[in-house]
């Protein structure tokens, strides 16, 4: 079982889960929106004993505080603070979706902390978010929550279930769509300069049926930075570490052997 720990940055309490292993070969993992550190438990088991995986609960998720600051700098500096707190850098760094942007911007701006980068299914150019249905904060019963999820586009996805918890006033998640809206708004823009500035080896993983980034964008990013190698999973979607775990681990392990 991974051990939960905490650190403080600028008065914000941040949580992370250390799944154990050799500190000299550490992989720090940043989940996507609505995820949490425990999303990386299966990956940690698959990589042991060769690699120690440390998953972070990014602010507003998991057991980390829902801080007021939801700027780009806030998320990037949180991840940097974790690596410095672990005192084992530079590390290998992976990020999925929203966490992937945080990961590659950190690699671009703090190259002293990152020696290799794995980005899972996200691009560099973001427009305003499309209006969507916000989930309730609470459900009266676990059955009602699971029924709601079952009827959603996401289904009973373990990615969300890892953040499920019973509160005093009902069942809910350890994230909030409303809290995340300013963070999503701060993501709008073109971050191609950050991608081009990365100086460490990069593995860019993509599913061809992803709803969040096109294959053309993945190819553009690979051309933008010659340190990029791609792993394109035909017919896969957005959460590759869950949808194609064996293939994902095999591709990641090969990258870690060569560049970690």
PDB file of C-alpha atoms in Angstrom:
ATOM      1  CA  UNK A   1       0.000   0.000   0.000  1.00  0.00           C
ATOM      2  CA  UNK A   2       1.212   3.489  -0.796  1.00  0.00           C
ATOM      3  CA  UNK A   3       1.776   5.829   2.123  1.00  0.00           C
ATOM      4  CA  UNK A   4       0.073   9.229   2.161  1.00  0.00           C
ATOM      5  CA  UNK A   5       2.145  12.267   3.120  1.00  0.00           C
ATOM      6  CA  UNK A   6       1.680  16.040   3.105  1.00  0.00           C
ATOM      7  CA  UNK A   7       3.695  19.170   2.436  1.00  0.00           C
ATOM      8  CA  UNK A   8       2.930  22.878   2.590  1.00  0.00           C
ATOM      9  CA  UNK A   9       3.542  25.437  -0.154  1.00  0.00           C
ATOM     10  CA  UNK A  10       2.590  29.066   0.435  1.00  0.00           C
ATOM     11  CA  UNK A  11       0.123  28.008   3.103  1.00  0.00           C
ATOM     12  CA  UNK A  12      -1.585  25.376   0.931  1.00  0.00           C
ATOM     13  CA  UNK A  13      -1.627  21.797   2.202  1.00  0.00           C
ATOM     14  CA  UNK A  14      -0.713  19.361  -0.574  1.00  0.00           C
ATOM     15  CA  UNK A  15      -1.050  15.585  -0.434  1.00  0.00           C
ATOM     16  CA  UNK A  16       0.939  12.878  -2.181  1.00  0.00           C
ATOM     17  CA  UNK A  17       1.128   9.092  -2.092  1.00  0.00           C
ATOM     18  CA  UNK A  18       4.529   7.393  -2.074  1.00  0.00           C
ATOM     19  CA  UNK A  19       4.146   3.858  -3.398  1.00  0.00           C
ATOM     20  CA  UNK A  20       7.660   2.936  -2.257  1.00  0.00           C
ATOM     21  CA  UNK A  21      10.862   1.837  -3.906  1.00  0.00           C
ATOM     22  CA  UNK A  22      14.366   3.012  -4.716  1.00  0.00           C
ATOM     23  CA  UNK A  23      14.479   6.815  -4.353  1.00  0.00           C
ATOM     24  CA  UNK A  24      17.257   7.030  -6.930  1.00  0.00           C
ATOM     25  CA  UNK A  25      14.745   5.928  -9.594  1.00  0.00           C
ATOM     26  CA  UNK A  26      11.657   7.987  -8.899  1.00  0.00           C
ATOM     27  CA  UNK A  27       8.731   8.617 -11.249  1.00  0.00           C
ATOM     28  CA  UNK A  28       6.522  11.519 -10.134  1.00  0.00           C
ATOM     29  CA  UNK A  29       2.983  11.291 -11.527  1.00  0.00           C
ATOM     30  CA  UNK A  30       0.445  14.106 -12.034  1.00  0.00           C
ATOM     31  CA  UNK A  31      -3.164  13.024 -12.589  1.00  0.00           C
ATOM     32  CA  UNK A  32      -5.676  14.773 -14.833  1.00  0.00           C
ATOM     33  CA  UNK A  33      -8.700  16.855 -13.887  1.00  0.00           C
ATOM     34  CA  UNK A  34     -10.986  14.973 -11.491  1.00  0.00           C
ATOM     35  CA  UNK A  35      -8.254  12.422 -10.752  1.00  0.00           C
ATOM     36  CA  UNK A  36      -6.072  11.802  -7.729  1.00  0.00           C
ATOM     37  CA  UNK A  37      -2.766  10.247  -6.719  1.00  0.00           C
ATOM     38  CA  UNK A  38      -4.333   6.800  -6.263  1.00  0.00           C
ATOM     39  CA  UNK A  39      -4.989   6.657 -10.016  1.00  0.00           C
ATOM     40  CA  UNK A  40      -1.357   5.546 -10.284  1.00  0.00           C
ATOM     41  CA  UNK A  41      -1.535   2.585  -7.880  1.00  0.00           C
ATOM     42  CA  UNK A  42      -1.782   0.005 -10.725  1.00  0.00           C
ATOM     43  CA  UNK A  43       1.163   1.605 -12.533  1.00  0.00           C
ATOM     44  CA  UNK A  44       3.249   1.546  -9.370  1.00  0.00           C
ATOM     45  CA  UNK A  45       2.615  -2.190  -8.924  1.00  0.00           C
ATOM     46  CA  UNK A  46       3.539  -2.833 -12.558  1.00  0.00           C
ATOM     47  CA  UNK A  47       6.832  -0.922 -12.300  1.00  0.00           C
ATOM     48  CA  UNK A  48       8.026  -2.378  -8.986  1.00  0.00           C
ATOM     49  CA  UNK A  49      10.723  -3.080  -7.963  1.00  0.00           C
ATOM     50  CA  UNK A  50      12.518  -1.144 -10.684  1.00  0.00           C
ATOM     51  CA  UNK A  51      10.819   2.194 -10.078  1.00  0.00           C
ATOM     52  CA  UNK A  52       9.396   4.162  -7.171  1.00  0.00           C
ATOM     53  CA  UNK A  53       6.176   5.953  -8.157  1.00  0.00           C
ATOM     54  CA  UNK A  54       5.028   9.045  -6.251  1.00  0.00           C
ATOM     55  CA  UNK A  55       1.549  10.289  -7.149  1.00  0.00           C
ATOM     56  CA  UNK A  56       0.517  13.822  -6.292  1.00  0.00           C
ATOM     57  CA  UNK A  57      -2.959  15.039  -5.369  1.00  0.00           C
ATOM     58  CA  UNK A  58      -2.884  18.315  -7.255  1.00  0.00           C
ATOM     59  CA  UNK A  59      -4.574  21.264  -5.560  1.00  0.00           C
ATOM     60  CA  UNK A  60      -8.348  20.934  -5.590  1.00  0.00           C
ATOM     61  CA  UNK A  61      -8.142  17.149  -5.900  1.00  0.00           C
ATOM     62  CA  UNK A  62      -7.743  14.172  -3.605  1.00  0.00           C
ATOM     63  CA  UNK A  63      -6.618  15.112  -0.109  1.00  0.00           C
ATOM     64  CA  UNK A  64      -5.001  18.407  -1.152  1.00  0.00           C
ATOM     65  CA  UNK A  65      -6.658  21.687  -0.236  1.00  0.00           C
ATOM     66  CA  UNK A  66      -9.025  23.536  -2.556  1.00  0.00           C
ATOM     67  CA  UNK A  67      -6.927  26.695  -2.666  1.00  0.00           C
ATOM     68  CA  UNK A  68      -8.112  30.024  -4.106  1.00  0.00           C
ATOM     69  CA  UNK A  69      -5.195  30.298  -6.534  1.00  0.00           C
ATOM     70  CA  UNK A  70      -5.907  28.183  -9.634  1.00  0.00           C
ATOM     71  CA  UNK A  71      -3.402  29.839 -11.987  1.00  0.00           C
ATOM     72  CA  UNK A  72      -0.959  28.038 -14.249  1.00  0.00           C
ATOM     73  CA  UNK A  73       1.918  29.028 -11.971  1.00  0.00           C
ATOM     74  CA  UNK A  74       0.174  27.568  -8.922  1.00  0.00           C
ATOM     75  CA  UNK A  75      -0.021  24.054 -10.361  1.00  0.00           C
ATOM     76  CA  UNK A  76       3.490  24.169 -11.812  1.00  0.00           C
ATOM     77  CA  UNK A  77       5.050  25.445  -8.583  1.00  0.00           C
ATOM     78  CA  UNK A  78       3.174  22.805  -6.553  1.00  0.00           C
ATOM     79  CA  UNK A  79       4.744  20.033  -8.642  1.00  0.00           C
ATOM     80  CA  UNK A  80       8.169  21.656  -8.343  1.00  0.00           C
ATOM     81  CA  UNK A  81       7.729  21.884  -4.562  1.00  0.00           C
ATOM     82  CA  UNK A  82       6.934  18.168  -4.369  1.00  0.00           C
ATOM     83  CA  UNK A  83      10.074  17.189  -6.286  1.00  0.00           C
ATOM     84  CA  UNK A  84      12.182  19.479  -4.122  1.00  0.00           C
ATOM     85  CA  UNK A  85      10.503  18.066  -1.010  1.00  0.00           C
ATOM     86  CA  UNK A  86      11.352  14.515  -2.101  1.00  0.00           C
ATOM     87  CA  UNK A  87      15.010  15.597  -2.501  1.00  0.00           C
ATOM     88  CA  UNK A  88      15.706  13.000  -5.176  1.00  0.00           C
ATOM     89  CA  UNK A  89      15.647  15.087  -8.350  1.00  0.00           C
ATOM     90  CA  UNK A  90      15.959  15.363 -11.174  1.00  0.00           C
ATOM     91  CA  UNK A  91      13.151  12.829 -11.568  1.00  0.00           C
ATOM     92  CA  UNK A  92      11.240  11.176 -14.335  1.00  0.00           C
ATOM     93  CA  UNK A  93       7.900  12.968 -14.599  1.00  0.00           C
ATOM     94  CA  UNK A  94       4.606  11.818 -16.078  1.00  0.00           C
ATOM     95  CA  UNK A  95       1.317  13.654 -16.426  1.00  0.00           C
ATOM     96  CA  UNK A  96      -2.084  12.757 -17.809  1.00  0.00           C
ATOM     97  CA  UNK A  97      -4.376  15.293 -19.514  1.00  0.00           C
ATOM     98  CA  UNK A  98      -4.477  18.478 -17.379  1.00  0.00           C
ATOM     99  CA  UNK A  99      -1.606  17.026 -15.347  1.00  0.00           C
ATOM    100  CA  UNK A 100       0.299  16.517 -18.599  1.00  0.00           C
ATOM    101  CA  UNK A 101       0.241  20.267 -19.279  1.00  0.00           C
ATOM    102  CA  UNK A 102       1.474  20.917 -15.748  1.00  0.00           C
ATOM    103  CA  UNK A 103       4.220  18.350 -16.288  1.00  0.00           C
ATOM    104  CA  UNK A 104       5.530  19.693 -19.587  1.00  0.00           C
ATOM    105  CA  UNK A 105       5.408  23.306 -18.433  1.00  0.00           C
ATOM    106  CA  UNK A 106       7.398  22.337 -15.353  1.00  0.00           C
ATOM    107  CA  UNK A 107       9.946  20.500 -17.530  1.00  0.00           C
ATOM    108  CA  UNK A 108      10.284  23.588 -19.728  1.00  0.00           C
ATOM    109  CA  UNK A 109      10.637  26.064 -16.878  1.00  0.00           C
ATOM    110  CA  UNK A 110      12.572  23.972 -14.333  1.00  0.00           C
ATOM    111  CA  UNK A 111      14.846  21.662 -16.353  1.00  0.00           C
ATOM    112  CA  UNK A 112      16.930  21.075 -13.221  1.00  0.00           C
ATOM    113  CA  UNK A 113      14.057  19.018 -11.758  1.00  0.00           C
ATOM    114  CA  UNK A 114      13.140  16.785 -14.726  1.00  0.00           C
ATOM    115  CA  UNK A 115      15.381  14.316 -16.569  1.00  0.00           C
ATOM    116  CA  UNK A 116      12.680  12.638 -18.639  1.00  0.00           C
ATOM    117  CA  UNK A 117       9.039  13.371 -19.421  1.00  0.00           C
ATOM    118  CA  UNK A 118       6.005  11.211 -20.275  1.00  0.00           C
ATOM    119  CA  UNK A 119       2.910  13.122 -21.389  1.00  0.00           C
ATOM    120  CA  UNK A 120      -0.349  11.225 -21.737  1.00  0.00           C
ATOM    121  CA  UNK A 121      -2.888  12.451 -24.275  1.00  0.00           C
ATOM    122  CA  UNK A 122      -2.918  16.237 -24.192  1.00  0.00           C
ATOM    123  CA  UNK A 123      -1.942  19.000 -26.578  1.00  0.00           C
ATOM    124  CA  UNK A 124      -0.555  22.528 -26.463  1.00  0.00           C
ATOM    125  CA  UNK A 125      -3.433  24.660 -27.772  1.00  0.00           C
ATOM    126  CA  UNK A 126      -6.643  25.217 -25.813  1.00  0.00           C
ATOM    127  CA  UNK A 127      -9.763  27.217 -26.538  1.00  0.00           C
ATOM    128  CA  UNK A 128     -12.527  28.055 -24.068  1.00  0.00           C
ATOM    129  CA  UNK A 129     -14.244  25.067 -22.505  1.00  0.00           C
ATOM    130  CA  UNK A 130     -17.532  24.017 -24.039  1.00  0.00           C
ATOM    131  CA  UNK A 131     -20.553  24.325 -21.728  1.00  0.00           C
ATOM    132  CA  UNK A 132     -21.333  21.016 -20.088  1.00  0.00           C
ATOM    133  CA  UNK A 133     -23.378  19.476 -17.330  1.00  0.00           C
ATOM    134  CA  UNK A 134     -21.928  20.007 -13.859  1.00  0.00           C
ATOM    135  CA  UNK A 135     -22.230  17.048 -11.536  1.00  0.00           C
ATOM    136  CA  UNK A 136     -23.961  17.535  -8.168  1.00  0.00           C
ATOM    137  CA  UNK A 137     -21.718  17.925  -5.141  1.00  0.00           C
ATOM    138  CA  UNK A 138     -23.607  15.230  -3.206  1.00  0.00           C
ATOM    139  CA  UNK A 139     -25.867  12.241  -3.774  1.00  0.00           C
ATOM    140  CA  UNK A 140     -28.123  10.770  -1.082  1.00  0.00           C
ATOM    141  CA  UNK A 141     -26.884   7.229  -1.667  1.00  0.00           C
ATOM    142  CA  UNK A 142     -24.024   5.387  -3.303  1.00  0.00           C
ATOM    143  CA  UNK A 143     -26.553   3.756  -5.657  1.00  0.00           C
ATOM    144  CA  UNK A 144     -27.728   7.179  -6.843  1.00  0.00           C
ATOM    145  CA  UNK A 145     -24.157   8.330  -7.484  1.00  0.00           C
ATOM    146  CA  UNK A 146     -23.240   5.176  -9.405  1.00  0.00           C
ATOM    147  CA  UNK A 147     -26.454   5.381 -11.437  1.00  0.00           C
ATOM    148  CA  UNK A 148     -25.594   8.978 -12.374  1.00  0.00           C
ATOM    149  CA  UNK A 149     -22.111   7.959 -13.456  1.00  0.00           C
ATOM    150  CA  UNK A 150     -23.393   4.947 -15.366  1.00  0.00           C
ATOM    151  CA  UNK A 151     -25.609   7.265 -17.402  1.00  0.00           C
ATOM    152  CA  UNK A 152     -22.814   9.755 -18.102  1.00  0.00           C
ATOM    153  CA  UNK A 153     -20.277   9.760 -20.929  1.00  0.00           C
ATOM    154  CA  UNK A 154     -17.645   8.411 -18.532  1.00  0.00           C
ATOM    155  CA  UNK A 155     -19.469   5.374 -17.165  1.00  0.00           C
ATOM    156  CA  UNK A 156     -18.120   3.637 -14.068  1.00  0.00           C
ATOM    157  CA  UNK A 157     -14.564   4.723 -14.739  1.00  0.00           C
ATOM    158  CA  UNK A 158     -12.034   3.821 -12.015  1.00  0.00           C
ATOM    159  CA  UNK A 159     -10.343   7.151 -12.755  1.00  0.00           C
ATOM    160  CA  UNK A 160     -13.278   8.849 -10.985  1.00  0.00           C
ATOM    161  CA  UNK A 161     -14.050   6.113  -8.480  1.00  0.00           C
ATOM    162  CA  UNK A 162     -10.617   6.579  -6.858  1.00  0.00           C
ATOM    163  CA  UNK A 163     -11.894   9.986  -5.632  1.00  0.00           C
ATOM    164  CA  UNK A 164     -15.206   8.699  -4.285  1.00  0.00           C
ATOM    165  CA  UNK A 165     -15.913   9.322  -0.593  1.00  0.00           C
ATOM    166  CA  UNK A 166     -18.814   9.441   1.874  1.00  0.00           C
ATOM    167  CA  UNK A 167     -19.297  12.840   3.523  1.00  0.00           C
ATOM    168  CA  UNK A 168     -21.612  13.660   6.433  1.00  0.00           C
ATOM    169  CA  UNK A 169     -24.219  15.025   3.998  1.00  0.00           C
ATOM    170  CA  UNK A 170     -24.001  12.271   1.378  1.00  0.00           C
ATOM    171  CA  UNK A 171     -21.756  10.672  -1.225  1.00  0.00           C
ATOM    172  CA  UNK A 172     -19.493  12.707  -3.480  1.00  0.00           C
ATOM    173  CA  UNK A 173     -16.044  13.148  -4.948  1.00  0.00           C
ATOM    174  CA  UNK A 174     -12.916  14.869  -3.699  1.00  0.00           C
ATOM    175  CA  UNK A 175     -13.071  17.306  -6.606  1.00  0.00           C
ATOM    176  CA  UNK A 176     -15.567  19.913  -7.803  1.00  0.00           C
ATOM    177  CA  UNK A 177     -16.349  21.020 -11.340  1.00  0.00           C
ATOM    178  CA  UNK A 178     -17.116  24.507 -10.058  1.00  0.00           C
ATOM    179  CA  UNK A 179     -13.764  24.756  -8.267  1.00  0.00           C
ATOM    180  CA  UNK A 180     -11.925  23.707 -11.419  1.00  0.00           C
ATOM    181  CA  UNK A 181     -13.585  26.202 -13.797  1.00  0.00           C
ATOM    182  CA  UNK A 182     -11.009  29.004 -13.178  1.00  0.00           C
ATOM    183  CA  UNK A 183      -8.183  26.480 -13.600  1.00  0.00           C
ATOM    184  CA  UNK A 184      -9.620  25.417 -16.967  1.00  0.00           C
ATOM    185  CA  UNK A 185     -10.019  29.072 -17.982  1.00  0.00           C
ATOM    186  CA  UNK A 186      -6.350  29.716 -17.122  1.00  0.00           C
ATOM    187  CA  UNK A 187      -5.403  26.874 -19.475  1.00  0.00           C
ATOM    188  CA  UNK A 188      -6.749  28.704 -22.537  1.00  0.00           C
ATOM    189  CA  UNK A 189      -3.917  29.665 -24.883  1.00  0.00           C
ATOM    190  CA  UNK A 190      -1.100  28.275 -26.981  1.00  0.00           C
ATOM    191  CA  UNK A 191       1.688  26.660 -24.922  1.00  0.00           C
ATOM    192  CA  UNK A 192       3.755  25.524 -27.910  1.00  0.00           C
ATOM    193  CA  UNK A 193       6.738  27.624 -26.814  1.00  0.00           C
ATOM    194  CA  UNK A 194       6.916  25.654 -23.574  1.00  0.00           C
ATOM    195  CA  UNK A 195       6.808  22.380 -25.491  1.00  0.00           C
ATOM    196  CA  UNK A 196       9.564  23.491 -27.870  1.00  0.00           C
ATOM    197  CA  UNK A 197      11.722  24.625 -24.920  1.00  0.00           C
ATOM    198  CA  UNK A 198      11.877  21.196 -23.235  1.00  0.00           C
ATOM    199  CA  UNK A 199      15.431  19.807 -23.252  1.00  0.00           C
ATOM    200  CA  UNK A 200      14.923  16.335 -21.790  1.00  0.00           C
ATOM    201  CA  UNK A 201      13.713  13.176 -23.612  1.00  0.00           C
ATOM    202  CA  UNK A 202       9.930  13.120 -24.113  1.00  0.00           C
ATOM    203  CA  UNK A 203       7.482  10.267 -24.636  1.00  0.00           C
ATOM    204  CA  UNK A 204       4.145  11.563 -25.955  1.00  0.00           C
ATOM    205  CA  UNK A 205       1.347   8.980 -25.627  1.00  0.00           C
ATOM    206  CA  UNK A 206      -1.948   9.305 -27.505  1.00  0.00           C
ATOM    207  CA  UNK A 207      -5.149   7.395 -28.219  1.00  0.00           C
ATOM    208  CA  UNK A 208      -6.568   7.969 -31.685  1.00  0.00           C
ATOM    209  CA  UNK A 209     -10.179   8.171 -30.442  1.00  0.00           C
ATOM    210  CA  UNK A 210      -9.374  10.728 -27.720  1.00  0.00           C
ATOM    211  CA  UNK A 211     -11.921  13.513 -27.284  1.00  0.00           C
ATOM    212  CA  UNK A 212      -9.296  15.923 -25.933  1.00  0.00           C
ATOM    213  CA  UNK A 213      -6.487  16.044 -28.496  1.00  0.00           C
ATOM    214  CA  UNK A 214      -6.257  15.175 -32.185  1.00  0.00           C
ATOM    215  CA  UNK A 215      -3.645  12.951 -33.777  1.00  0.00           C
ATOM    216  CA  UNK A 216      -2.681  15.897 -36.018  1.00  0.00           C
ATOM    217  CA  UNK A 217      -1.843  17.936 -32.912  1.00  0.00           C
ATOM    218  CA  UNK A 218       0.296  15.082 -31.592  1.00  0.00           C
ATOM    219  CA  UNK A 219       2.261  14.975 -34.856  1.00  0.00           C
ATOM    220  CA  UNK A 220       2.659  18.774 -34.773  1.00  0.00           C
ATOM    221  CA  UNK A 221       4.080  18.591 -31.251  1.00  0.00           C
ATOM    222  CA  UNK A 222       6.517  15.845 -32.260  1.00  0.00           C
ATOM    223  CA  UNK A 223       7.779  18.006 -35.131  1.00  0.00           C
ATOM    224  CA  UNK A 224       8.043  21.020 -32.834  1.00  0.00           C
ATOM    225  CA  UNK A 225      10.503  19.334 -30.465  1.00  0.00           C
ATOM    226  CA  UNK A 226      12.943  16.767 -31.902  1.00  0.00           C
ATOM    227  CA  UNK A 227      13.365  15.163 -28.470  1.00  0.00           C
ATOM    228  CA  UNK A 228       9.812  13.818 -28.747  1.00  0.00           C
ATOM    229  CA  UNK A 229       8.993  10.212 -29.511  1.00  0.00           C
ATOM    230  CA  UNK A 230       5.363   9.214 -29.876  1.00  0.00           C
ATOM    231  CA  UNK A 231       3.399   6.156 -28.808  1.00  0.00           C
ATOM    232  CA  UNK A 232       0.094   6.185 -30.677  1.00  0.00           C
ATOM    233  CA  UNK A 233      -2.512   3.641 -29.596  1.00  0.00           C
ATOM    234  CA  UNK A 234      -4.966   2.951 -32.412  1.00  0.00           C
ATOM    235  CA  UNK A 235      -8.585   2.816 -31.264  1.00  0.00           C
ATOM    236  CA  UNK A 236      -7.786   3.865 -27.697  1.00  0.00           C
ATOM    237  CA  UNK A 237      -9.246   6.856 -25.901  1.00  0.00           C
ATOM    238  CA  UNK A 238      -8.027   9.396 -23.372  1.00  0.00           C
ATOM    239  CA  UNK A 239      -7.081   7.425 -20.242  1.00  0.00           C
ATOM    240  CA  UNK A 240      -4.521   5.080 -21.763  1.00  0.00           C
ATOM    241  CA  UNK A 241      -3.000   3.886 -18.494  1.00  0.00           C
ATOM    242  CA  UNK A 242      -6.425   2.404 -17.648  1.00  0.00           C
ATOM    243  CA  UNK A 243      -7.712   1.443 -21.103  1.00  0.00           C
ATOM    244  CA  UNK A 244      -4.554  -0.291 -22.336  1.00  0.00           C
ATOM    245  CA  UNK A 245      -2.562  -0.939 -19.149  1.00  0.00           C
ATOM    246  CA  UNK A 246      -0.280  -3.721 -20.446  1.00  0.00           C
ATOM    247  CA  UNK A 247       0.628  -1.811 -23.613  1.00  0.00           C
ATOM    248  CA  UNK A 248       1.047   1.427 -21.691  1.00  0.00           C
ATOM    249  CA  UNK A 249       3.369  -0.151 -19.126  1.00  0.00           C
ATOM    250  CA  UNK A 250       5.420  -1.869 -21.835  1.00  0.00           C
ATOM    251  CA  UNK A 251       5.924   1.399 -23.751  1.00  0.00           C
ATOM    252  CA  UNK A 252       6.641   3.361 -20.600  1.00  0.00           C
ATOM    253  CA  UNK A 253       9.070   0.743 -19.277  1.00  0.00           C
ATOM    254  CA  UNK A 254      11.017   0.792 -22.525  1.00  0.00           C
ATOM    255  CA  UNK A 255      11.313   4.596 -22.331  1.00  0.00           C
ATOM    256  CA  UNK A 256      12.373   4.456 -18.677  1.00  0.00           C
ATOM    257  CA  UNK A 257      15.055   1.849 -19.446  1.00  0.00           C
ATOM    258  CA  UNK A 258      16.539   3.983 -22.202  1.00  0.00           C
ATOM    259  CA  UNK A 259      16.132   7.478 -20.805  1.00  0.00           C
ATOM    260  CA  UNK A 260      15.559   7.061 -17.069  1.00  0.00           C
TER     261      UNK A 260
END
